[in-house]
Amino acid sequence: MTNVTVIGTQWGDEGKGKIVDWLSIRADLVARFQGGHNAGHTIVLDQKVFKLSLLPSGIIRKKLSIIGNGVVIDPWALIKEIETIKKQGLKITTKILKISSKASLILPYHQKLDELRENAKGNNKIGTTGRGIGPAYEDKIGRRSIRVCDLYDTESRKIQLKTAITHHNTILKGLNKKPIQVAYINKILNKIAPILKPYITNTMDLIISANRSGKNVLFEGAQGTMLDIDHGTYPYVTSSNTVASQAATGSGIGPALIHNVLGITKAYTTRVGNGPFPTEQNNNTGELLGKIGHEFGVVTGRKRRCGWLDAVMVSYAIKLSGVNGIALTKLDVLDTFKEIKICIGYKLNNKIIKTVPETYTEMNKVKPVYEVLKGWQSSTQNCKKITDLPANAKKYIKQIEKLIECPISMISTSPEREDTILVKDPFKQVN
Ligand code: GDP
Ligand code: IMO
Ligand code: MG
């Protein structure tokens, strides 16, 4: 039995959904362990596009799919997503979707507060997805979440609701906004409770017993390392831990069961929302990367900022998550470029550094030091083996491996499931 944890090594949208879908054929269970419907994971099958936000990407292959305790769930968003996927021809039954009873709920006041806070920030806004993710995690840490289990326990629900609403109404009063009524929230919770009930279970026991009977689990991360609340470009981050260790706390397994960690790395870099981005190309190169890579957010439709691959950042992500294999995605987007750059260090106050600065203000000041490689100017799509790739593409891959000191286990050359090269099976890799 082997577990594989998939995490993003950049600012999200690295192509985690595609890789999780591809790998899930080797898994018995696929589990989400953090984030919420701020995530947008795309899977393309014969030009049919599936966009998932809360549902684990293994659901497309009808794998047992788990939404773990570390996820924040907007029940309406989940219900809507289940409906959308059903309309696309995939039945989401209570046999394949299981939701943790310990997950925290995103309620209407979270989304409202996300919006009010962002509007109040003016030029310093984070550029959140506006889904209430931050306020929902704040309530979790502040011990006033309404959790899934509270839907069915009148006593705990009453106490939690009172604490949460008192807190939120104090904030709303300060902002000159109308207070929330407990009765209104109670009414909507009553509506949701029976709809979610059949999916709810003790997901921790489910995962552990699956492992004990020799089944493989694939943990699907959302967002990316540089959006991690502890290790990302704080405060321009999301509100959860996005690193691999979160797979343990966010699903209820011990850290020794994390096994292999596959870091997903886009062959260049993108970021959606505000915050530092040393290799950003505010020029024709950035425009071209965005155009060829169709870089628009799945959740908000915003244009993603684009730039060259940053090996300093990816190395940092590898260390933080104990990554032992990389899936390099969107290599095809570079097919037409004459020259390709990789950032190998940062210049800060006339010194070259090879680490990610701790403050965003410093990160804003660094100037990337680039290594320039020759492009391959031919198509990589339809290459089924690494040996099929053009010589300069192989050189690019080799150079990345050298710089980040980590093997590349998979290469993706189009959004389609079939355009994937397997170099080393993450489920078979020895840690
Ligand atoms: P995720 O959030 O990490 O799952 O990534 P997103 O789905 O938000 O963004 C990745 C985008 O790139 C999606 O539109 C994918 O269909 C697409 N994609 C994934 N892998 C490749 C690839 O190798 N080549 C190209 N051209 N597109 C890809
Ligand atoms: P996937 O899983 C890219 C970004 C937002 C914003 C910051 C905080 O598809 O890779 P939040 O709404 O989480 O409070 O916003 O984080 N962000 C993402 N960027 N991909 C994502 O998810 C993201 N989820 C959040 O744009 O900058
Ligand atoms: Mg995405």
Short mmCIF file of C-alpha atoms and ligand atoms in Angstrom, two decimals, residues 11-14 16 38-41 114 126-131 133-134 221-224 227 236-239 271-274 299 302, ligand 2:
data_model
loop_
_atom_site.label_atom_id
_atom_site.label_comp_id
_atom_site.label_asym_id
_atom_site.label_seq_id
_atom_site.Cartn_x
_atom_site.Cartn_y
_atom_site.Cartn_z
CA TRP A 11 0.83 29.97 -6.53
CA GLY A 12 -1.83 27.40 -7.46
CA ASP A 13 -3.30 26.40 -10.83
CA GLU A 14 -0.29 24.23 -11.62
CA LYS A 16 -3.17 19.53 -9.96
CA ASN A 38 -11.59 28.84 -3.81
CA ALA A 39 -9.96 25.92 -5.65
CA GLY A 40 -10.67 25.34 -9.32
CA HIS A 41 -9.35 22.05 -10.67
CA ASP A 114 -14.62 38.53 2.86
CA ILE A 126 -5.35 40.47 -1.23
CA GLY A 127 -7.43 39.75 -4.29
CA THR A 128 -9.23 36.84 -2.65
CA THR A 129 -11.65 34.65 -4.53
CA GLY A 130 -14.44 36.25 -2.46
CA ARG A 131 -15.71 32.87 -1.31
CA ILE A 133 -12.49 31.21 2.88
CA GLY A 134 -10.50 33.53 5.21
CA GLY A 221 -3.96 19.49 -2.30
CA ALA A 222 -5.51 22.77 -3.35
CA GLN A 223 -3.82 26.14 -3.95
CA GLY A 224 -0.01 26.11 -3.85
CA LEU A 227 -0.19 30.63 -0.85
CA TYR A 236 -0.88 37.65 0.21
CA VAL A 237 -1.85 34.05 0.85
CA THR A 238 -4.89 31.89 1.45
CA SER A 239 -5.98 30.98 4.99
CA ARG A 271 -0.34 33.98 -10.00
CA VAL A 272 -3.91 35.19 -9.64
CA GLY A 273 -4.59 37.92 -7.11
CA ASN A 274 -2.16 40.40 -5.60
CA VAL A 299 -13.19 30.20 -10.06
CA ARG A 302 -9.61 36.64 -13.61
P1 IMO B 2 -6.26 26.01 -7.01
O1 IMO B 2 -6.57 24.87 -6.08
C1 IMO B 2 -4.78 30.08 -7.51
C2 IMO B 2 -5.55 32.90 -4.24
C3 IMO B 2 -6.50 34.06 -4.50
C4 IMO B 2 -5.88 35.13 -3.60
C5 IMO B 2 -5.44 34.31 -2.39
C6 IMO B 2 -6.42 34.34 -1.23
O2 IMO B 2 -7.18 26.11 -8.16
O3 IMO B 2 -4.82 26.02 -7.37
P2 IMO B 2 -8.76 33.14 -0.82
O4 IMO B 2 -10.05 33.27 -1.56
O5 IMO B 2 -8.21 31.77 -0.75
O6 IMO B 2 -8.81 33.81 0.54
O7 IMO B 2 -7.71 34.04 -1.69
O8 IMO B 2 -5.27 32.99 -2.84
N1 IMO B 2 -6.10 31.54 -4.50
C7 IMO B 2 -5.75 30.80 -5.56
N2 IMO B 2 -4.95 31.07 -6.61
N3 IMO B 2 -5.34 28.86 -7.40
C8 IMO B 2 -6.13 28.56 -6.34
O9 IMO B 2 -6.60 27.31 -6.12
C9 IMO B 2 -6.39 29.56 -5.38
N4 IMO B 2 -7.12 29.62 -4.24
C10 IMO B 2 -6.92 30.83 -3.72
O10 IMO B 2 -6.49 34.42 -5.85
O11 IMO B 2 -4.73 35.65 -4.21
#
